XYZ file of N, CA, C and O in Angstrom:
672
model
N 175.663 79.896 69.975
C 175.087 78.602 69.650
C 176.180 77.541 69.611
O 175.942 76.410 69.991
N 177.376 77.942 69.118
C 178.477 77.006 69.006
C 178.922 76.524 70.388
O 179.178 75.334 70.574
N 178.984 77.451 71.381
C 179.372 77.065 72.736
C 178.340 76.117 73.348
O 178.694 75.192 74.065
N 177.065 76.356 73.058
C 176.007 75.486 73.570
C 176.195 74.067 73.047
O 176.073 73.093 73.802
N 176.523 73.932 71.789
C 176.751 72.606 71.201
C 177.976 71.939 71.823
O 177.956 70.732 72.128
N 179.028 72.699 72.043
C 180.249 72.134 72.636
C 179.970 71.638 74.052
O 180.370 70.520 74.431
N 179.266 72.462 74.851
C 178.942 72.041 76.217
C 177.997 70.840 76.220
O 178.089 69.967 77.080
N 177.090 70.760 75.260
C 176.206 69.601 75.146
C 176.991 68.336 74.847
O 176.740 67.279 75.437
N 177.969 68.426 73.950
C 178.812 67.266 73.619
C 179.633 66.851 74.835
O 179.767 65.658 75.132
N 180.189 67.824 75.571
C 180.935 67.509 76.786
C 180.047 66.800 77.806
O 180.467 65.825 78.436
N 178.826 67.288 77.997
C 177.923 66.682 78.966
C 177.601 65.245 78.585
O 177.606 64.341 79.438
N 177.342 64.993 77.307
C 177.056 63.630 76.849
C 178.280 62.747 77.044
O 178.189 61.615 77.530
N 179.463 63.264 76.705
C 180.707 62.495 76.862
C 180.986 62.145 78.304
O 181.359 61.008 78.622
N 180.822 63.102 79.203
C 181.052 62.824 80.621
C 180.077 61.784 81.156
O 180.448 60.937 81.967
N 178.838 61.817 80.710
C 177.862 60.830 81.165
C 178.159 59.437 80.611
O 177.839 58.431 81.254
N 178.758 59.368 79.429
C 179.127 58.058 78.876
C 180.334 57.495 79.622
O 180.368 56.318 79.989
N 181.335 58.341 79.897
C 182.550 57.884 80.571
C 182.326 57.592 82.053
O 182.927 56.662 82.596
N 181.522 58.372 82.701
C 181.293 58.198 84.134
C 179.810 58.354 84.439
O 179.369 59.407 84.896
N 179.009 57.317 84.207
C 177.570 57.437 84.432
C 177.249 57.625 85.921
O 177.845 56.973 86.772
N 176.357 58.528 86.190
C 175.998 58.851 87.565
C 174.512 59.184 87.578
O 174.103 60.277 87.220
N 173.712 58.214 87.965
C 172.271 58.389 87.941
C 171.752 58.569 89.365
O 171.933 57.706 90.208
N 171.143 59.697 89.597
C 170.537 59.966 90.907
C 169.117 60.447 90.696
O 168.859 61.330 89.881
N 168.224 59.860 91.438
C 166.852 60.324 91.423
C 166.682 61.335 92.555
O 167.249 61.164 93.630
N 165.925 62.361 92.320
C 165.736 63.347 93.396
C 164.950 62.740 94.543
O 164.062 61.912 94.351
N 165.300 63.145 95.746
C 164.554 62.691 96.919
C 163.861 63.910 97.528
O 164.458 64.972 97.660
N 162.608 63.719 97.865
C 161.825 64.800 98.426
C 161.512 64.487 99.877
O 161.020 63.411 100.193
N 161.801 65.447 100.728
C 161.507 65.297 102.145
C 160.632 66.470 102.565
O 161.059 67.615 102.560
N 159.399 66.181 102.917
C 158.441 67.227 103.261
C 158.305 67.415 104.771
O 157.334 68.014 105.227
N 159.256 66.939 105.537
C 159.148 66.995 106.995
C 159.070 68.434 107.507
O 158.311 68.741 108.414
N 159.824 69.339 106.959
C 159.838 70.713 107.448
C 158.867 71.635 106.752
O 158.864 72.836 106.999
N 158.044 71.089 105.891
C 157.155 71.922 105.083
C 155.884 72.368 105.806
O 155.243 73.312 105.369
N 155.522 71.724 106.889
C 154.235 72.047 107.525
C 154.213 73.488 108.047
O 153.209 74.188 107.884
N 155.299 73.940 108.654
C 155.301 75.314 109.175
C 155.290 76.324 108.033
O 154.606 77.353 108.128
N 155.987 76.046 106.959
C 156.001 76.949 105.804
C 154.633 76.974 105.129
O 154.122 78.028 104.769
N 154.028 75.803 104.966
C 152.705 75.734 104.345
C 151.659 76.429 105.216
O 150.774 77.121 104.701
N 151.766 76.283 106.530
C 150.838 76.948 107.439
C 150.978 78.465 107.331
O 149.981 79.193 107.273
N 152.209 78.947 107.305
C 152.444 80.385 107.162
C 151.914 80.886 105.823
O 151.253 81.926 105.750
N 152.164 80.135 104.754
C 151.672 80.516 103.433
C 150.158 80.557 103.374
O 149.567 81.465 102.774
N 149.511 79.599 104.023
C 148.042 79.578 104.057
C 147.499 80.795 104.802
O 146.508 81.403 104.381
N 148.163 81.183 105.894
C 147.732 82.372 106.636
C 147.893 83.634 105.787
O 147.013 84.507 105.804
N 148.968 83.734 105.053
C 149.199 84.901 104.198
C 148.155 84.941 103.081
O 147.596 86.006 102.779
N 147.864 83.811 102.472
C 146.846 83.764 101.411
C 145.487 84.178 101.974
O 144.769 84.988 101.362
N 145.127 83.655 103.137
C 143.851 84.024 103.759
C 143.814 85.522 104.061
O 142.810 86.192 103.819
N 144.920 86.067 104.571
C 144.983 87.493 104.890
C 144.816 88.335 103.634
O 144.103 89.338 103.629
N 145.467 87.932 102.537
C 145.372 88.692 101.285
C 143.948 88.639 100.711
O 143.447 89.639 100.212
N 143.324 87.492 100.778
C 141.944 87.373 100.286
C 141.010 88.212 101.145
O 140.141 88.925 100.629
N 141.187 88.154 102.464
C 140.348 88.955 103.361
C 140.555 90.447 103.106
O 139.592 91.221 103.091
N 141.803 90.863 102.880
C 142.074 92.277 102.598
C 141.433 92.692 101.274
O 140.860 93.768 101.170
N 141.525 91.832 100.270
C 140.912 92.160 98.984
C 139.404 92.318 99.141
O 138.817 93.258 98.602
N 138.774 91.399 99.878
C 137.332 91.499 100.108
C 136.990 92.778 100.867
O 136.040 93.483 100.526
N 137.770 93.070 101.897
C 137.537 94.280 102.696
C 137.639 95.532 101.837
O 136.824 96.444 101.951
N 138.639 95.580 100.976
C 138.857 96.800 100.198
C 138.017 96.867 98.926
O 137.913 97.928 98.324
N 137.383 95.782 98.521
C 136.631 95.770 97.268
C 135.139 95.510 97.421
O 134.417 95.627 96.435
N 134.679 95.164 98.587
C 133.282 94.763 98.728
C 132.331 95.898 98.370
O 131.270 95.663 97.775
N 132.724 97.130 98.679
C 131.854 98.252 98.335
C 131.701 98.383 96.826
O 130.603 98.598 96.309
N 132.783 98.209 96.101
C 132.733 98.312 94.644
C 131.932 97.166 94.030
O 131.189 97.363 93.066
N 132.072 95.985 94.594
C 131.325 94.827 94.088
C 129.825 95.045 94.282
O 129.035 94.836 93.354
N 129.452 95.477 95.481
C 128.031 95.690 95.762
C 127.461 96.840 94.939
O 126.364 96.718 94.382
N 128.194 97.939 94.842
C 127.704 99.079 94.071
C 127.610 98.729 92.594
O 126.681 99.142 91.908
N 128.546 97.932 92.095
C 128.495 97.502 90.699
C 127.274 96.663 90.391
O 126.755 96.689 89.279
N 126.792 95.927 91.370
C 125.601 95.099 91.158
C 124.309 95.899 91.304
O 123.303 95.567 90.701
N 124.335 96.931 92.137
C 123.112 97.673 92.450
C 122.895 98.855 91.499
O 121.792 99.059 91.006
N 123.941 99.635 91.258
C 123.802 100.877 90.494
C 124.130 100.686 89.020
O 124.639 99.647 88.602
N 123.896 101.732 88.255
C 124.202 101.691 86.822
C 125.693 101.885 86.595
O 126.458 102.228 87.512
N 126.109 101.705 85.361
C 127.518 101.875 85.002
C 127.962 103.310 85.233
O 129.075 103.550 85.718
N 127.109 104.270 84.894
C 127.449 105.684 85.091
C 127.613 105.995 86.574
O 128.560 106.695 86.971
N 126.722 105.471 87.402
C 126.818 105.694 88.842
C 128.078 105.041 89.415
O 128.722 105.594 90.308
N 128.409 103.879 88.906
C 129.630 103.206 89.347
C 130.861 104.023 88.963
O 131.804 104.140 89.747
N 130.848 104.625 87.779
C 131.950 105.497 87.360
C 132.088 106.705 88.264
O 133.207 107.091 88.625
N 130.972 107.301 88.634
C 131.001 108.442 89.558
C 131.551 108.003 90.912
O 132.366 108.692 91.522
N 131.112 106.833 91.374
C 131.608 106.312 92.653
C 133.116 106.072 92.587
O 133.843 106.429 93.513
N 133.590 105.462 91.502
C 135.026 105.209 91.357
C 135.823 106.507 91.342
O 136.896 106.583 91.934
N 135.312 107.516 90.662
C 135.998 108.806 90.635
C 136.089 109.374 92.048
O 137.167 109.800 92.482
N 134.978 109.384 92.759
C 134.972 109.910 94.121
C 135.882 109.090 95.036
O 136.621 109.646 95.860
N 135.854 107.782 94.877
C 136.711 106.919 95.689
C 138.178 107.166 95.389
O 139.012 107.272 96.298
N 138.508 107.300 94.110
C 139.903 107.538 93.725
C 140.398 108.883 94.263
O 141.483 108.961 94.849
N 139.619 109.916 94.066
C 140.039 111.237 94.545
C 140.124 111.276 96.068
O 141.025 111.908 96.625
N 139.215 110.598 96.738
C 139.241 110.560 98.203
C 140.399 109.726 98.731
O 140.854 109.953 99.859
N 140.874 108.793 97.944
C 141.940 107.895 98.388
C 143.338 108.462 98.166
O 144.308 107.891 98.670
N 143.462 109.536 97.424
C 144.796 110.058 97.096
C 145.622 110.361 98.347
O 146.764 109.897 98.442
N 145.101 111.123 99.328
C 145.941 111.363 100.517
C 146.316 110.078 101.245
O 147.454 109.911 101.690
N 145.366 109.158 101.344
C 145.644 107.884 102.021
C 146.712 107.094 101.287
O 147.652 106.576 101.886
N 146.591 107.001 99.965
C 147.541 106.207 99.187
C 148.949 106.789 99.235
O 149.931 106.049 99.250
N 149.052 108.110 99.249
C 150.369 108.751 99.273
C 151.051 108.585 100.629
O 152.263 108.410 100.691
N 150.289 108.624 101.690
C 150.872 108.590 103.028
C 150.984 107.170 103.587
O 151.896 106.876 104.353
N 150.104 106.279 103.201
C 150.100 104.917 103.765
C 151.418 104.194 103.501
O 151.925 103.487 104.377
N 151.975 104.364 102.314
C 153.259 103.722 102.011
C 154.372 104.214 102.917
O 155.207 103.432 103.383
N 154.373 105.509 103.191
C 155.389 106.075 104.077
C 155.199 105.550 105.497
O 156.169 105.190 106.171
N 153.960 105.505 105.941
C 153.679 104.992 107.288
C 154.136 103.539 107.402
O 154.778 103.150 108.382
N 153.850 102.730 106.387
C 154.268 101.326 106.416
C 155.783 101.188 106.416
O 156.327 100.333 107.110
N 156.464 102.014 105.634
C 157.931 101.933 105.592
C 158.558 102.264 106.931
O 159.616 101.743 107.270
N 157.928 103.131 107.691
C 158.455 103.510 109.001
C 157.956 102.568 110.095
O 158.715 102.151 110.963
N 156.670 102.220 110.047
C 156.062 101.460 111.142
C 156.558 100.020 111.207
O 156.847 99.523 112.306
N 156.644 99.326 110.079
C 157.028 97.914 110.120
C 158.412 97.689 110.727
O 158.567 96.860 111.621
N 159.449 98.415 110.281
C 160.754 98.201 110.928
C 160.746 98.596 112.407
O 161.371 97.925 113.231
N 160.039 99.674 112.733
C 160.001 100.104 114.136
C 159.304 99.059 115.000
O 159.792 98.711 116.084
N 158.179 98.547 114.541
C 157.466 97.541 115.324
C 158.222 96.218 115.369
O 158.149 95.489 116.356
N 158.962 95.891 114.317
C 159.707 94.630 114.337
C 160.837 94.680 115.358
O 161.181 93.675 115.955
N 161.411 95.871 115.589
C 162.449 95.994 116.614
C 161.871 95.830 118.015
O 162.559 95.423 118.936
N 160.602 96.188 118.155
C 159.964 96.145 119.469
C 159.102 94.917 119.688
O 158.366 94.851 120.673
N 159.188 93.929 118.809
C 158.249 92.816 118.859
C 158.307 92.016 120.151
O 157.331 91.370 120.526
N 159.401 92.067 120.870
C 159.494 91.314 122.113
C 158.790 92.021 123.271
O 158.432 91.392 124.255
N 158.589 93.325 123.146
C 157.980 94.093 124.233
C 156.576 94.533 123.836
O 156.381 95.557 123.180
N 155.575 93.759 124.220
C 154.188 94.015 123.844
C 153.651 95.333 124.370
O 152.893 96.020 123.694
N 154.028 95.713 125.597
C 153.541 96.968 126.175
C 154.050 98.167 125.387
O 153.315 99.118 125.145
N 155.299 98.116 125.001
C 155.880 99.244 124.254
C 155.250 99.349 122.867
O 154.994 100.451 122.381
N 154.981 98.216 122.238
C 154.312 98.236 120.931
C 152.933 98.865 121.069
O 152.541 99.700 120.254
N 152.195 98.476 122.104
C 150.864 99.058 122.325
C 150.958 100.568 122.499
O 150.135 101.322 121.972
N 151.963 101.001 123.252
C 152.131 102.433 123.487
C 152.420 103.184 122.189
O 151.801 104.219 121.917
N 153.355 102.665 121.403
C 153.695 103.324 120.136
C 152.543 103.239 119.132
O 152.330 104.175 118.365
N 151.821 102.137 119.130
C 150.670 102.017 118.235
C 149.606 103.046 118.590
O 149.042 103.713 117.713
N 149.348 103.208 119.886
C 148.370 104.214 120.323
C 148.825 105.617 119.932
O 148.016 106.426 119.461
N 150.116 105.912 120.095
C 150.633 107.231 119.696
C 150.518 107.429 118.188
O 150.141 108.508 117.725
N 150.838 106.393 117.425
C 150.749 106.487 115.966
C 149.325 106.687 115.486
O 149.059 107.519 114.611
N 148.389 105.949 116.083
C 146.980 106.107 115.713
C 146.462 107.488 116.097
O 145.673 108.089 115.360
N 146.927 108.005 117.225
C 146.535 109.362 117.626
C 147.063 110.396 116.640
O 146.344 111.334 116.267
N 148.294 110.228 116.200
C 148.877 111.161 115.239
C 148.166 111.096 113.892
O 147.863 112.128 113.282
N 147.879 109.887 113.442
C 147.133 109.722 112.185
C 145.760 110.383 112.304
O 145.318 111.097 111.401
N 145.093 110.171 113.436
C 143.780 110.784 113.641
C 143.879 112.300 113.659
O 143.042 112.989 113.065
N 144.895 112.820 114.328
C 145.068 114.265 114.437
C 145.256 114.913 113.069
O 144.734 115.998 112.808
N 145.959 114.223 112.187
C 146.232 114.796 110.868
C 145.105 114.507 109.882
O 144.630 115.411 109.182
N 144.646 113.276 109.818
C 143.791 112.877 108.701
C 142.296 113.071 108.914
O 141.567 113.201 107.933
N 141.814 113.100 110.130
C 140.399 113.423 110.304
C 140.099 114.820 109.760
O 139.163 114.983 108.981
N 140.890 115.848 110.100
C 140.623 117.168 109.511
C 140.824 117.217 107.997
O 140.064 117.885 107.293
N 141.825 116.495 107.476
C 142.062 116.507 106.027
C 140.860 115.946 105.280
O 140.342 116.564 104.341
N 140.391 114.783 105.695
C 139.281 114.150 104.986
C 137.954 114.858 105.246
O 137.118 114.954 104.350
N 137.754 115.353 106.449
C 136.543 116.135 106.701
C 136.561 117.409 105.877
O 135.532 117.859 105.387
N 137.734 118.019 105.736
C 137.863 119.206 104.882
C 137.530 118.896 103.436
O 136.860 119.689 102.759
N 137.991 117.749 102.947
C 137.634 117.343 101.578
C 136.125 117.211 101.434
O 135.554 117.608 100.418
N 135.496 116.656 102.449
C 134.054 116.470 102.410
C 133.324 117.811 102.393
O 132.357 117.995 101.655
N 133.800 118.751 103.186
C 133.135 120.050 103.310
C 133.241 120.864 102.019
O 132.284 121.523 101.621
N 134.397 120.814 101.356
C 134.591 121.645 100.157
C 134.172 120.949 98.870
O 134.292 121.524 97.795
N 133.664 119.732 98.954
C 133.336 118.965 97.745
C 132.309 119.673 96.876
O 132.422 119.664 95.641
N 131.310 120.294 97.466
C 130.252 120.938 96.681
C 130.797 122.053 95.799
O 130.317 122.267 94.685
N 131.817 122.746 96.279
C 132.414 123.813 95.480
C 133.559 123.309 94.615
O 133.768 123.787 93.504
N 134.318 122.342 95.124
C 135.526 121.903 94.427
C 135.228 121.036 93.203
O 135.916 121.158 92.184
N 134.237 120.176 93.275
C 133.973 119.262 92.158
C 133.630 120.021 90.879
O 134.263 119.804 89.845
N 132.650 120.952 90.884
C 132.380 121.678 89.632
C 133.538 122.570 89.203
O 133.794 122.736 88.012
N 134.260 123.131 90.181
C 135.366 124.021 89.857
C 136.538 123.264 89.234
O 137.092 123.692 88.221
N 136.897 122.128 89.802
C 138.072 121.377 89.340
C 137.722 120.427 88.196
O 138.437 120.358 87.203
N 136.628 119.694 88.326
C 136.287 118.669 87.336
C 135.340 119.159 86.254
O 135.229 118.536 85.204
N 134.605 120.228 86.533
C 133.658 120.749 85.559
C 132.232 120.381 85.923
O 131.971 119.516 86.765
N 131.310 121.041 85.267
C 129.883 120.851 85.549
C 129.398 119.443 85.217
O 128.417 118.977 85.773
N 130.075 118.770 84.304
C 129.670 117.418 83.922
C 129.697 116.464 85.123
O 128.911 115.529 85.186
N 130.615 116.725 86.050
C 130.801 115.833 87.190
C 129.997 116.262 88.414
O 130.241 115.779 89.512
N 129.031 117.116 88.256
C 128.202 117.560 89.379
C 127.560 116.380 90.132
O 127.436 116.425 91.356
N 127.152 115.275 89.470
C 126.595 114.139 90.232
C 127.595 113.500 91.199
O 127.197 112.747 92.090
N 128.879 113.818 91.062
C 129.885 113.246 91.965
C 129.992 114.018 93.274
O 130.758 113.609 94.158
N 129.244 115.084 93.430
C 129.360 115.903 94.649
C 128.970 115.107 95.891
O 129.712 115.088 96.884
N 127.837 114.432 95.856
C 127.398 113.698 97.056
C 128.367 112.568 97.406
O 128.760 112.449 98.575
N 128.816 111.737 96.436
C 129.837 110.752 96.815
C 131.124 111.401 97.332
O 131.753 110.878 98.249
N 131.494 112.561 96.768
C 132.704 113.249 97.237
C 132.495 113.860 98.624
O 133.466 114.201 99.291
N 131.277 114.009 99.036
C 131.012 114.480 100.398
C 130.984 113.312 101.387
O 131.367 113.469 102.547
N 130.545 112.142 100.933
C 130.371 111.000 101.840
C 131.616 110.117 101.961
O 131.976 109.698 103.068
N 132.236 109.816 100.850
C 133.374 108.877 100.874
C 134.526 109.373 101.734
O 135.100 108.589 102.504
N 134.918 110.653 101.664
C 136.014 111.086 102.545
C 135.716 110.932 104.034
O 136.645 110.844 104.836
N 134.459 110.859 104.407
C 134.131 110.662 105.818
C 134.532 109.279 106.312
O 134.725 109.075 107.511
N 134.672 108.313 105.396
C 135.096 106.964 105.779
C 136.616 106.788 105.731
O 137.143 105.855 106.328
N 137.291 107.657 105.016
C 138.725 107.477 104.801
C 139.584 107.568 106.066
O 140.573 106.836 106.178
N 139.268 108.425 107.051
C 140.116 108.413 108.247
C 140.115 107.057 108.949
O 141.132 106.635 109.499
N 138.992 106.369 108.897
C 138.920 105.053 109.522
C 139.734 104.027 108.744
O 140.335 103.129 109.321
N 139.754 104.179 107.437
C 140.619 103.308 106.626
C 142.084 103.618 106.882
O 142.924 102.734 106.846
N 142.401 104.892 107.134
C 143.779 105.260 107.453
C 144.230 104.607 108.760
O 145.390 104.254 108.912
N 143.306 104.459 109.694
C 143.672 103.852 110.975
C 144.027 102.389 110.830
O 144.705 101.839 111.703
N 143.595 101.743 109.748
C 143.963 100.333 109.558
C 145.371 100.190 109.002
O 145.920 99.085 109.025
N 145.966 101.264 108.526
C 147.292 101.184 107.896
C 148.360 100.622 108.842
O 149.036 99.660 108.478
N 148.573 101.185 110.016
C 149.626 100.616 110.865
C 149.236 99.285 111.501
O 150.087 98.534 111.962
N 147.940 99.002 111.564
C 147.515 97.767 112.206
C 147.755 96.602 111.260
O 148.197 95.558 111.631
C-alpha cells in the first residue's frame, strides 16, 4: 500500500511539473474486416448451438420431465465415443487442412479419406451400441432405466452422421 501511495504522489507531481494532456483518438478504418469476421463467427456459433440443441428444445416442450431425463441419459451415453474422439480429430485435422489450404483438390482428397475412415470406424461402433442396448441398459444401469432402451437403440443410429460433421 505504501508503494502505491508513493507512485501516486510521483504521478501527481510529474503532471504538475510537466502537464501533458492527450485525448484518445479512435480510428475505425480497419475495423470493418474484423467486425465482418466476428459477425460470421457469432452466426456460426449460434447456428451450431441450434443444430446441436434443437432436439433437446423440442423434446423438452413435447415430453414430460422424466422422458426428457431418459432422452438426456441416452444422448449422453451415445455421445461418449463421439466426444472422446472428436477432439482428437479436430486437433489433427485443423493443422493438416490449414497447411493444405492453398490446394483445394488435395483438401478434398484428404477430407474424403478422413470421412471414409470415420465412417469405417464409427458406423459399426454406433450400430453396435444400438444393437446391444436392450441387454446393456438393464445390465449396466439397472432395471429402473428400462424405459431408456428404445432411445438407446435409436440415438446411436444418428451419431455416425454427427461424427461426419466433425472434420467439416
